[in-house]
mmCIF file of C-alpha atoms in Angstrom:
data_model
loop_
_atom_site.group_PDB
_atom_site.id
_atom_site.type_symbol
_atom_site.label_atom_id
_atom_site.label_comp_id
_atom_site.label_asym_id
_atom_site.label_seq_id
_atom_site.Cartn_x
_atom_site.Cartn_y
_atom_site.Cartn_z
ATOM 1 C CA MET A 1 -14.187 74.717 -24.768
ATOM 2 C CA PRO A 2 -10.417 76.070 -25.635
ATOM 3 C CA ALA A 3 -7.781 75.807 -22.859
ATOM 4 C CA SER A 4 -7.314 80.029 -22.775
ATOM 5 C CA LEU A 5 -3.181 79.747 -22.143
ATOM 6 C CA ALA A 6 -2.337 82.939 -20.778
ATOM 7 C CA ALA A 7 1.286 83.489 -20.884
ATOM 8 C CA LYS A 8 2.353 84.914 -17.328
ATOM 9 C CA TYR A 9 6.555 85.608 -16.992
ATOM 10 C CA ASN A 10 7.876 84.257 -14.125
ATOM 11 C CA PRO A 11 11.041 86.690 -14.320
ATOM 12 C CA VAL A 12 12.257 85.568 -9.981
ATOM 13 C CA VAL A 13 13.792 81.348 -11.429
ATOM 14 C CA LYS A 14 16.364 80.925 -14.251
ATOM 15 C CA GLY A 15 13.837 77.708 -14.625
ATOM 16 C CA SER A 16 13.843 74.153 -15.095
ATOM 17 C CA THR A 17 11.850 71.346 -14.918
ATOM 18 C CA VAL A 18 13.040 70.214 -11.724
ATOM 19 C CA LEU A 19 10.718 71.370 -9.868
ATOM 20 C CA ALA A 20 7.222 70.456 -7.714
ATOM 21 C CA VAL A 21 3.791 72.980 -6.551
ATOM 22 C CA TYR A 22 3.221 72.014 -3.066
ATOM 23 C CA ASN A 23 0.725 74.541 -0.383
ATOM 24 C CA GLY A 24 0.509 77.128 -3.010
ATOM 25 C CA ARG A 25 4.097 77.239 -3.201
ATOM 26 C CA LEU A 26 5.996 76.859 -6.897
ATOM 27 C CA TYR A 27 9.624 75.222 -5.750
ATOM 28 C CA ASP A 28 12.179 75.370 -8.901
ATOM 29 C CA VAL A 29 16.199 74.386 -8.781
ATOM 30 C CA GLU A 30 17.245 77.971 -10.424
ATOM 31 C CA ARG A 31 19.906 76.694 -13.252
ATOM 32 C CA SER A 32 22.754 79.012 -13.019
ATOM 33 C CA LEU A 33 26.492 78.762 -11.141
ATOM 34 C CA SER A 34 24.139 79.504 -7.849
ATOM 35 C CA ASP A 35 21.932 76.336 -8.830
ATOM 36 C CA LYS A 36 19.324 77.260 -5.238
ATOM 37 C CA LEU A 37 16.165 76.232 -4.694
ATOM 38 C CA TYR A 38 13.910 78.941 -4.441
ATOM 39 C CA ALA A 39 10.821 78.391 -1.847
ATOM 40 C CA ILE A 40 8.048 81.235 -4.324
ATOM 41 C CA ASP A 41 4.144 82.161 -3.750
ATOM 42 C CA LEU A 42 2.620 81.762 -6.568
ATOM 43 C CA THR A 43 -0.136 84.470 -4.892
ATOM 44 C CA ASP A 44 1.983 87.360 -5.556
ATOM 45 C CA ASN A 45 4.813 85.723 -7.081
ATOM 46 C CA THR A 46 7.179 86.267 -4.540
ATOM 47 C CA VAL A 47 10.539 84.947 -2.943
ATOM 48 C CA LYS A 48 9.873 83.249 0.517
ATOM 49 C CA TRP A 49 13.299 81.773 0.257
ATOM 50 C CA GLN A 50 16.168 80.549 -1.445
ATOM 51 C CA PHE A 51 18.539 76.889 -0.035
ATOM 52 C CA LYS A 52 21.915 75.582 -1.496
ATOM 53 C CA PRO A 53 22.709 72.578 0.684
ATOM 54 C CA GLU A 54 26.217 73.839 2.700
ATOM 55 C CA GLY A 55 29.300 72.485 1.790
ATOM 56 C CA ASP A 56 27.878 70.307 -1.193
ATOM 57 C CA PRO A 57 28.844 71.557 -4.026
ATOM 58 C CA THR A 58 26.983 69.073 -6.535
ATOM 59 C CA PRO A 59 24.021 70.137 -8.494
ATOM 60 C CA ILE A 60 20.016 69.558 -7.372
ATOM 61 C CA ASN A 61 18.823 66.838 -9.594
ATOM 62 C CA GLN A 62 15.574 64.998 -8.462
ATOM 63 C CA LEU A 63 13.087 66.941 -6.681
ATOM 64 C CA LEU A 64 9.868 65.744 -4.396
ATOM 65 C CA ALA A 65 7.202 67.357 -2.437
ATOM 66 C CA LYS A 66 5.528 65.206 0.349
ATOM 67 C CA ASN A 67 3.859 65.315 3.766
ATOM 68 C CA GLY A 68 4.895 68.931 4.325
ATOM 69 C CA LEU A 69 8.686 67.572 3.122
ATOM 70 C CA LEU A 70 10.390 68.565 0.393
ATOM 71 C CA PHE A 71 13.295 65.706 -1.115
ATOM 72 C CA LEU A 72 16.100 66.797 -3.059
ATOM 73 C CA THR A 73 18.923 64.716 -4.270
ATOM 74 C CA THR A 74 21.987 66.538 -4.992
ATOM 75 C CA GLY A 75 25.159 64.746 -6.437
ATOM 76 C CA ASN A 76 25.926 63.577 -2.525
ATOM 77 C CA LYS A 77 23.192 63.561 -0.412
ATOM 78 C CA LEU A 78 19.300 62.805 0.324
ATOM 79 C CA TYR A 79 17.725 65.672 1.861
ATOM 80 C CA ALA A 80 14.171 66.171 3.373
ATOM 81 C CA LEU A 81 13.729 70.298 4.380
ATOM 82 C CA GLU A 82 10.687 71.422 6.262
ATOM 83 C CA ASP A 83 9.213 74.529 4.598
ATOM 84 C CA THR A 84 8.587 76.508 7.708
ATOM 85 C CA GLY A 85 7.013 79.105 5.786
ATOM 86 C CA SER A 86 10.133 81.730 5.551
ATOM 87 C CA THR A 87 13.043 79.349 5.578
ATOM 88 C CA PRO A 88 14.386 76.447 5.134
ATOM 89 C CA VAL A 89 15.566 74.227 7.725
ATOM 90 C CA VAL A 90 17.465 70.490 7.241
ATOM 91 C CA LYS A 91 14.653 67.623 8.801
ATOM 92 C CA TRP A 92 17.472 64.677 7.816
ATOM 93 C CA SER A 93 20.491 63.868 5.018
ATOM 94 C CA ARG A 94 21.565 60.548 4.055
ATOM 95 C CA GLU A 95 23.894 58.876 1.591
ATOM 96 C CA ASN A 96 22.677 60.316 -2.159
ATOM 97 C CA GLY A 97 19.446 58.188 -4.136
ATOM 98 C CA ASN A 98 18.972 58.148 -7.651
ATOM 99 C CA GLN A 99 15.291 57.873 -8.382
ATOM 100 C CA PRO A 100 13.189 58.728 -6.103
ATOM 101 C CA ASN A 101 9.351 58.273 -4.875
ATOM 102 C CA TYR A 102 7.088 57.576 -2.067
ATOM 103 C CA ASP A 103 3.507 56.625 -1.330
ATOM 104 C CA ASP A 104 1.585 56.664 1.985
ATOM 105 C CA SER A 105 4.480 54.186 4.204
ATOM 106 C CA ALA A 106 7.861 55.554 3.205
ATOM 107 C CA PHE A 107 10.384 57.640 0.651
ATOM 108 C CA PHE A 108 11.148 54.920 -1.737
ATOM 109 C CA TYR A 109 14.728 55.089 -3.776
ATOM 110 C CA ILE A 110 18.096 53.675 -5.279
ATOM 111 C CA GLY A 111 20.941 53.192 -3.232
ATOM 112 C CA LEU A 112 24.890 53.886 -4.883
ATOM 113 C CA ASP A 113 24.956 49.502 -3.497
ATOM 114 C CA LYS A 114 22.307 49.433 -5.632
ATOM 115 C CA LYS A 115 19.696 48.765 -3.387
ATOM 116 C CA VAL A 116 16.443 49.458 -3.593
ATOM 117 C CA LYS A 117 15.340 51.542 0.217
ATOM 118 C CA ALA A 118 13.195 52.076 2.127
ATOM 119 C CA VAL A 119 13.221 55.095 5.227
ATOM 120 C CA ASP A 120 11.020 56.824 7.338
ATOM 121 C CA PHE A 121 9.487 60.000 6.776
ATOM 122 C CA LYS A 122 10.571 61.854 9.480
ATOM 123 C CA ASP A 123 13.533 61.127 10.379
ATOM 124 C CA GLY A 124 15.274 59.207 7.310
ATOM 125 C CA SER A 125 15.870 56.233 9.279
ATOM 126 C CA THR A 126 15.719 52.945 6.718
ATOM 127 C CA LYS A 127 12.965 50.848 7.148
ATOM 128 C CA TRP A 128 14.114 48.206 4.756
ATOM 129 C CA GLU A 129 16.928 47.595 2.307
ATOM 130 C CA TYR A 130 16.619 45.188 -1.454
ATOM 131 C CA SER A 131 18.949 43.576 -2.655
ATOM 132 C CA LEU A 132 19.586 42.825 -6.451
ATOM 133 C CA GLY A 133 21.332 40.516 -7.844
ATOM 134 C CA GLN A 134 24.942 40.850 -8.530
ATOM 135 C CA PHE A 135 24.113 41.635 -12.341
ATOM 136 C CA ASP A 136 20.715 42.813 -12.410
ATOM 137 C CA GLU A 137 20.336 46.392 -11.434
ATOM 138 C CA VAL A 138 17.068 48.950 -12.014
ATOM 139 C CA TYR A 139 16.246 50.049 -15.326
ATOM 140 C CA GLY A 140 14.122 54.198 -14.970
ATOM 141 C CA LYS A 141 12.240 54.684 -12.007
ATOM 142 C CA ILE A 142 10.506 53.554 -9.623
ATOM 143 C CA ALA A 143 6.101 53.653 -9.510
ATOM 144 C CA THR A 144 3.760 52.783 -6.118
ATOM 145 C CA GLY A 145 0.134 52.502 -6.034
ATOM 146 C CA GLY A 146 -1.714 49.814 -4.239
ATOM 147 C CA GLY A 147 1.089 49.259 -0.966
ATOM 148 C CA ARG A 148 3.548 48.218 -3.539
ATOM 149 C CA LEU A 149 6.197 48.981 -5.370
ATOM 150 C CA TYR A 150 7.001 48.553 -9.437
ATOM 151 C CA PHE A 151 10.752 48.584 -11.195
ATOM 152 C CA THR A 152 12.243 46.969 -14.605
ATOM 153 C CA VAL A 153 15.582 45.539 -13.329
ATOM 154 C CA LYS A 154 18.055 44.929 -15.992
ATOM 155 C CA ASN A 155 20.659 42.300 -16.061
ATOM 156 C CA ARG A 156 23.798 43.281 -17.477
ATOM 157 C CA SER A 157 24.686 39.316 -18.088
ATOM 158 C CA GLU A 158 22.052 38.516 -19.800
ATOM 159 C CA MET A 159 20.599 41.611 -21.458
ATOM 160 C CA THR A 160 17.375 40.603 -20.471
ATOM 161 C CA TYR A 161 14.703 42.175 -18.925
ATOM 162 C CA LYS A 162 12.101 41.863 -16.384
ATOM 163 C CA MET A 163 9.543 43.811 -13.826
ATOM 164 C CA TYR A 164 9.241 43.448 -10.143
ATOM 165 C CA SER A 165 6.660 44.374 -7.787
ATOM 166 C CA LEU A 166 7.751 44.246 -3.884
ATOM 167 C CA ASP A 167 5.560 45.551 -1.064
ATOM 168 C CA SER A 168 6.017 49.014 0.267
ATOM 169 C CA ALA A 169 5.783 48.547 3.825
ATOM 170 C CA THR A 170 8.122 44.930 4.518
ATOM 171 C CA GLY A 171 10.076 45.260 0.874
ATOM 172 C CA GLN A 172 8.856 41.397 0.442
ATOM 173 C CA ILE A 173 9.451 40.981 -3.014
ATOM 174 C CA LEU A 174 6.172 39.307 -3.983
ATOM 175 C CA TRP A 175 6.154 38.948 -7.869
ATOM 176 C CA THR A 176 8.384 39.325 -11.202
ATOM 177 C CA THR A 177 7.860 38.745 -15.064
ATOM 178 C CA ASP A 178 9.661 38.792 -17.698
ATOM 179 C CA LEU A 179 9.099 41.595 -20.875
ATOM 180 C CA TYR A 180 10.383 39.758 -23.231
ATOM 181 C CA GLY A 181 12.237 42.590 -24.333
ATOM 182 C CA TYR A 182 12.759 46.454 -23.266
ATOM 183 C CA SER A 183 11.464 49.408 -21.933
ATOM 184 C CA GLN A 184 13.099 52.310 -24.120
ATOM 185 C CA THR A 185 12.643 54.451 -20.596
ATOM 186 C CA GLY A 186 11.901 52.013 -17.660
ATOM 187 C CA VAL A 187 9.567 54.000 -16.596
ATOM 188 C CA PRO A 188 6.577 52.151 -15.338
ATOM 189 C CA VAL A 189 2.795 54.417 -13.853
ATOM 190 C CA PHE A 190 0.701 52.750 -11.912
ATOM 191 C CA ARG A 191 -3.292 53.487 -12.136
ATOM 192 C CA ASP A 192 -6.574 52.077 -10.080
ATOM 193 C CA GLY A 193 -4.019 48.320 -10.147
ATOM 194 C CA LYS A 194 -2.803 47.804 -13.412
ATOM 195 C CA VAL A 195 1.072 49.155 -14.056
ATOM 196 C CA TYR A 196 1.865 50.154 -18.034
ATOM 197 C CA LEU A 197 4.966 50.981 -19.769
ATOM 198 C CA ASP A 198 6.079 51.330 -22.904
ATOM 199 C CA LEU A 199 7.647 48.006 -24.166
ATOM 200 C CA ASN A 200 10.435 47.006 -27.465
ATOM 201 C CA GLU A 201 10.307 43.746 -28.681
ATOM 202 C CA SER A 202 11.958 44.988 -31.817
ATOM 203 C CA THR A 203 14.235 42.197 -34.190
ATOM 204 C CA TYR A 204 16.337 43.195 -37.477
ATOM 205 C CA GLN A 205 13.371 42.028 -39.084
ATOM 206 C CA ASN A 206 10.251 42.744 -37.112
ATOM 207 C CA ARG A 207 9.690 46.397 -35.115
ATOM 208 C CA LYS A 208 7.382 45.191 -32.396
ATOM 209 C CA VAL A 209 6.754 48.353 -30.469
ATOM 210 C CA PHE A 210 3.709 48.255 -28.152
ATOM 211 C CA VAL A 211 1.613 49.592 -24.910
ATOM 212 C CA VAL A 212 1.423 47.341 -22.298
ATOM 213 C CA ALA A 213 -0.687 46.679 -19.235
ATOM 214 C CA TYR A 214 0.027 43.943 -16.630
ATOM 215 C CA ASP A 215 -1.805 43.613 -13.455
ATOM 216 C CA GLY A 216 -0.121 45.002 -10.475
ATOM 217 C CA SER A 217 -1.417 42.150 -8.933
ATOM 218 C CA ASN A 218 0.175 39.240 -10.008
ATOM 219 C CA GLY A 219 1.951 40.519 -13.042
ATOM 220 C CA SER A 220 0.148 38.378 -15.217
ATOM 221 C CA LEU A 221 -0.224 40.602 -18.887
ATOM 222 C CA LEU A 222 -3.032 42.309 -19.191
ATOM 223 C CA TRP A 223 -3.376 43.685 -23.215
ATOM 224 C CA LYS A 224 -0.702 44.992 -25.794
ATOM 225 C CA TYR A 225 -1.098 48.080 -27.572
ATOM 226 C CA ASP A 226 0.846 47.887 -31.298
ATOM 227 C CA LEU A 227 1.992 51.250 -32.063
ATOM 228 C CA LYS A 228 2.832 50.380 -35.021
ATOM 229 C CA GLY A 229 6.142 52.977 -35.507
ATOM 230 C CA TYR A 230 8.487 53.717 -32.360
ATOM 231 C CA PHE A 231 8.241 56.285 -29.339
ATOM 232 C CA GLY A 232 7.912 59.672 -29.894
ATOM 233 C CA LEU A 233 9.509 60.275 -26.322
ATOM 234 C CA ASN A 234 12.325 58.971 -24.846
ATOM 235 C CA SER A 235 11.720 61.262 -21.252
ATOM 236 C CA ASP A 236 9.620 59.825 -17.931
ATOM 237 C CA GLY A 237 5.960 61.505 -19.714
ATOM 238 C CA VAL A 238 6.156 58.710 -22.289
ATOM 239 C CA LEU A 239 2.753 57.528 -20.693
ATOM 240 C CA SER A 240 0.725 60.199 -19.241
ATOM 241 C CA ILE A 241 -2.707 58.254 -17.954
ATOM 242 C CA ASN A 242 -6.231 60.195 -15.988
ATOM 243 C CA GLU A 243 -9.603 58.511 -15.497
ATOM 244 C CA ASP A 244 -10.175 56.713 -18.633
ATOM 245 C CA THR A 245 -6.838 56.533 -20.935
ATOM 246 C CA VAL A 246 -3.426 56.611 -21.567
ATOM 247 C CA PHE A 247 -1.562 59.275 -24.465
ATOM 248 C CA THR A 248 0.895 58.466 -26.030
ATOM 249 C CA VAL A 249 3.261 59.606 -29.113
ATOM 250 C CA ASN A 250 4.749 58.431 -32.340
ATOM 251 C CA SER A 251 7.619 58.429 -34.315
ATOM 252 C CA GLU A 252 4.937 59.597 -37.043
ATOM 253 C CA GLY A 253 4.107 62.651 -35.559
ATOM 254 C CA TYR A 254 0.574 60.213 -34.324
ATOM 255 C CA LEU A 255 -1.120 61.917 -30.253
ATOM 256 C CA ILE A 256 -2.598 58.482 -29.417
ATOM 257 C CA ALA A 257 -5.346 58.293 -26.944
ATOM 258 C CA ILE A 258 -6.285 54.011 -25.859
ATOM 259 C CA ASP A 259 -8.230 52.774 -23.264
ATOM 260 C CA LYS A 260 -6.707 52.353 -20.304
ATOM 261 C CA ASP A 261 -8.611 49.429 -19.022
ATOM 262 C CA THR A 262 -8.938 47.599 -22.327
ATOM 263 C CA GLY A 263 -6.531 48.207 -24.604
ATOM 264 C CA ALA A 264 -8.356 49.590 -27.666
ATOM 265 C CA GLU A 265 -8.063 52.477 -28.968
ATOM 266 C CA ARG A 266 -10.026 56.021 -28.833
ATOM 267 C CA TRP A 267 -8.541 57.523 -31.056
ATOM 268 C CA LYS A 268 -5.005 58.428 -32.627
ATOM 269 C CA VAL A 269 -4.779 62.086 -34.323
ATOM 270 C CA LEU A 270 -2.229 63.617 -36.197
ATOM 271 C CA PHE A 271 0.578 66.455 -34.274
ATOM 272 C CA ALA A 272 2.897 67.154 -36.050
ATOM 273 C CA GLU A 273 3.372 70.747 -37.140
ATOM 274 C CA ILE A 274 3.246 70.603 -41.234
ATOM 275 C CA TYR A 275 5.315 73.822 -42.863
ATOM 276 C CA VAL A 276 7.344 74.952 -46.266
ATOM 277 C CA SER A 277 10.889 75.384 -45.847
ATOM 278 C CA GLY A 278 12.039 73.631 -48.968
ATOM 279 C CA GLY A 279 9.644 71.961 -49.987
ATOM 280 C CA ARG A 280 6.351 70.462 -47.929
ATOM 281 C CA GLN A 281 8.026 69.338 -44.426
ATOM 282 C CA GLN A 282 6.699 67.691 -41.320
ATOM 283 C CA ASP A 283 8.029 68.181 -37.418
ATOM 284 C CA ASN A 284 7.489 65.464 -35.609
ATOM 285 C CA SER A 285 9.103 66.235 -32.872
ATOM 286 C CA ALA A 286 7.079 66.139 -29.607
ATOM 287 C CA HIS A 287 9.244 67.865 -25.876
ATOM 288 C CA GLY A 288 8.122 65.585 -22.746
ATOM 289 C CA PRO A 289 6.440 64.544 -20.364
ATOM 290 C CA ILE A 290 3.210 64.914 -22.341
ATOM 291 C CA LEU A 291 0.404 66.322 -19.975
ATOM 292 C CA VAL A 292 -2.989 65.823 -18.958
ATOM 293 C CA THR A 293 -5.648 66.996 -17.300
ATOM 294 C CA LEU A 294 -9.236 65.625 -17.202
ATOM 295 C CA ASP A 295 -9.859 66.419 -19.962
ATOM 296 C CA LYS A 296 -6.897 68.179 -22.019
ATOM 297 C CA VAL A 297 -3.388 67.308 -23.340
ATOM 298 C CA PHE A 298 -1.007 69.412 -23.607
ATOM 299 C CA LEU A 299 2.611 68.709 -25.399
ATOM 300 C CA SER A 300 5.232 70.817 -27.426
ATOM 301 C CA ASN A 301 5.916 69.951 -31.081
ATOM 302 C CA HIS A 302 7.965 73.905 -33.536
ATOM 303 C CA ASN A 303 8.283 75.488 -31.378
ATOM 304 C CA LYS A 304 4.540 75.515 -29.888
ATOM 305 C CA ILE A 305 2.391 74.620 -26.905
ATOM 306 C CA LYS A 306 -0.971 72.428 -28.671
ATOM 307 C CA VAL A 307 -3.835 71.483 -26.436
ATOM 308 C CA PHE A 308 -5.434 68.506 -27.491
ATOM 309 C CA ASP A 309 -9.473 67.625 -25.625
ATOM 310 C CA THR A 310 -9.638 64.179 -24.177
ATOM 311 C CA VAL A 311 -12.243 62.579 -25.169
ATOM 312 C CA THR A 312 -12.483 63.414 -29.593
ATOM 313 C CA GLY A 313 -8.590 65.070 -30.234
ATOM 314 C CA ASN A 314 -9.034 67.737 -31.224
ATOM 315 C CA LEU A 315 -6.850 70.753 -31.264
ATOM 316 C CA LEU A 316 -8.436 73.230 -28.864
ATOM 317 C CA GLU A 317 -4.867 75.464 -29.036
ATOM 318 C CA LYS A 318 -2.297 76.507 -30.345
ATOM 319 C CA VAL A 319 0.286 78.976 -28.470
ATOM 320 C CA ASP A 320 3.136 80.059 -30.990
ATOM 321 C CA LEU A 321 6.789 80.486 -27.889
ATOM 322 C CA GLY A 322 8.751 82.273 -30.734
ATOM 323 C CA GLY A 323 12.207 81.753 -30.317
ATOM 324 C CA ASN A 324 13.987 78.075 -31.467
ATOM 325 C CA ALA A 325 14.574 76.296 -28.593
ATOM 326 C CA PRO A 326 12.609 73.873 -27.548
ATOM 327 C CA TYR A 327 10.411 74.005 -24.980
ATOM 328 C CA ARG A 328 9.385 71.553 -22.413
ATOM 329 C CA PRO A 329 5.591 71.126 -20.760
ATOM 330 C CA ALA A 330 6.984 70.625 -17.099
ATOM 331 C CA ALA A 331 3.618 70.712 -15.017
ATOM 332 C CA ILE A 332 0.177 71.495 -14.227
ATOM 333 C CA ALA A 333 -1.007 72.394 -10.793
ATOM 334 C CA ASN A 334 -2.343 75.641 -8.557
ATOM 335 C CA GLY A 335 -4.922 76.051 -12.671
ATOM 336 C CA MET A 336 -1.051 77.071 -14.242
ATOM 337 C CA LEU A 337 0.407 75.276 -16.912
ATOM 338 C CA PHE A 338 4.289 75.399 -16.570
ATOM 339 C CA VAL A 339 6.794 75.605 -19.513
ATOM 340 C CA SER A 340 11.320 75.584 -19.522
ATOM 341 C CA ASP A 341 12.424 76.927 -22.288
ATOM 342 C CA GLY A 342 16.135 76.242 -20.866
ATOM 343 C CA PRO A 343 17.051 79.637 -19.172
ATOM 344 C CA ASN A 344 13.837 80.451 -17.740
ATOM 345 C CA LEU A 345 9.944 79.316 -16.313
ATOM 346 C CA LEU A 346 7.202 79.756 -18.449
ATOM 347 C CA SER A 347 4.030 80.460 -16.423
ATOM 348 C CA TYR A 348 0.551 80.093 -17.739
ATOM 349 C CA ALA A 349 -3.120 80.232 -16.823
ATOM 350 C CA PHE A 350 -5.237 77.645 -18.338
ATOM 351 C CA VAL A 351 -9.024 77.526 -18.033
ATOM 352 C CA GLY A 352 -9.734 73.696 -17.536
ATOM 353 C CA THR A 353 -10.828 70.898 -15.425
ATOM 354 C CA GLU A 354 -7.042 70.315 -13.243
ATOM 355 C CA SER A 355 -6.764 67.334 -11.425
ATOM 356 C CA ASN A 356 -5.208 64.385 -13.496
ATOM 357 C CA THR A 357 -5.094 61.812 -10.441
ATOM 358 C CA THR A 358 -8.211 62.035 -7.973
ATOM 359 C CA LYS A 359 -11.559 62.932 -8.323
ATOM 360 C CA PRO A 360 -12.416 65.694 -8.354
ATOM 361 C CA ASN A 361 -11.494 66.938 -4.665
ATOM 362 C CA ALA A 362 -13.902 67.410 -1.793
ATOM 363 C CA VAL A 363 -14.923 69.600 1.008
ATOM 364 C CA GLY A 364 -15.152 69.066 4.340
ATOM 365 C CA LYS A 365 -15.832 70.587 8.185
ATOM 366 C CA THR A 366 -14.348 69.447 11.227
ATOM 367 C CA ILE A 367 -17.332 69.140 14.052
ATOM 368 C CA LYS A 368 -14.679 69.971 17.200
ATOM 369 C CA ASN A 369 -10.670 70.831 16.864
ATOM 370 C CA ALA A 370 -8.853 68.554 15.348
ATOM 371 C CA ASN A 371 -4.227 68.603 15.096
ATOM 372 C CA LEU A 372 -3.290 68.944 11.766
ATOM 373 C CA ARG A 373 -0.094 67.234 11.431
ATOM 374 C CA LYS A 374 2.406 67.091 9.035
ATOM 375 C CA GLY A 375 2.325 62.871 7.629
ATOM 376 C CA PRO A 376 -0.273 60.175 7.531
ATOM 377 C CA GLY A 377 -0.292 59.253 11.322
ATOM 378 C CA THR A 378 0.047 60.480 15.602
ATOM 379 C CA GLN A 379 3.832 59.098 15.277
ATOM 380 C CA PHE A 380 4.180 62.960 13.455
ATOM 381 C CA GLU A 381 4.389 66.478 14.570
ATOM 382 C CA ILE A 382 1.645 67.999 14.805
ATOM 383 C CA ALA A 383 1.685 71.306 12.913
ATOM 384 C CA HIS A 384 -1.090 73.661 14.355
ATOM 385 C CA VAL A 385 -4.875 72.798 15.953
ATOM 386 C CA ILE A 386 -7.177 73.208 13.180
ATOM 387 C CA PRO A 387 -10.397 75.401 14.862
ATOM 388 C CA ALA A 388 -14.046 73.326 15.567
ATOM 389 C CA GLY A 389 -15.901 74.631 12.548
ATOM 390 C CA SER A 390 -13.062 75.077 9.448
ATOM 391 C CA SER A 391 -13.458 74.005 6.072
ATOM 392 C CA LEU A 392 -11.333 72.073 4.627
ATOM 393 C CA ILE A 393 -10.419 70.973 0.980
ATOM 394 C CA ILE A 394 -10.258 67.277 1.294
ATOM 395 C CA LEU A 395 -6.734 66.395 -1.404
ATOM 396 C CA SER A 396 -6.132 63.292 -0.519
ATOM 397 C CA GLU A 397 -7.415 59.934 1.536
ATOM 398 C CA SER A 398 -4.923 57.517 3.189
ATOM 399 C CA GLY A 399 -6.698 55.346 5.454
ATOM 400 C CA ASP A 400 -8.283 56.914 8.663
ATOM 401 C CA TRP A 401 -5.793 60.351 7.774
ATOM 402 C CA TYR A 402 -7.669 63.379 4.942
ATOM 403 C CA GLU A 403 -4.066 65.599 3.027
ATOM 404 C CA VAL A 404 -6.240 68.826 2.568
ATOM 405 C CA GLU A 405 -5.437 72.122 1.915
#
């Protein structure tokens, strides 16, 4: 089935890829002199509120949404906002942090003191800190999953790289493993008990670039896939994963699908645009990240959004966006593909199976009045009471708690 992309220009935000979509709202940072965070209702495309940290002139550079809160970082601070519907409320703020992520237990980031830190969602208090060695620093981003943190560490003295795993509840180190090379992005991806990473083991005489998978429980190497070229992206989206496949692109212009359990190649197709300009030309550039759903892969090449079938690799659709600026797919949510062209954020409706991280959402019904809380635990504030007999869409599960819509 074609992706059936239909342009729907969003005139409200002078777009950026610093965005989050949560509970039917788009939160996006305007890239202009104001550098404000906008909350936009996706049902009618109207701005509900704007936010700029008071007395903080530095730009908002990272944005996440979890447990009814928005977490944003600037050059000076980390902020937690609550969207009350018509206004944002700052619940807490603390010193600046980099590479934020979260799981159901806490919010994590790298402090300016280079410590890995876990803070409480509710009040921003420190739960634990992990200190690295004198010459060590986290290289890239933190991945979370299975009650653990995963990240790569660079030793500046020895120029070596390791992957670390910490217990997300306590900060206790569980294992480390030598990478025997380096990661181009330093962005591990956790999925179903495994940790995936791009790995470069090249020497001056010999090029060795791989997609690798490690056992998340002990750090043992499970498989390596030889890319036979360099990675075609240098961004967070160099590896993208759906239920059974790892997707990546190489510098030769190929989109590659790899079995996430075995490392076997499923298919390999040329995504690069072939054109004539003073002779036959081939544009191998991909402007990331790669976005995947259950049945489709989206990437940008030669000012076009290209859509491929996840099972066969067949090209389903090309959308020519025109102009000369590279377009970057930014997110898929609420049945929409969000694309940034630099000065604007564009949104496209598409037909397809959206989920790329969970099974299709289940529907439940309350058998008695139920307290809807702002997080998975009785320590979180009650937002409101759901009447008995109400139907709810279950988005995710955490122990005995459900995230619902």
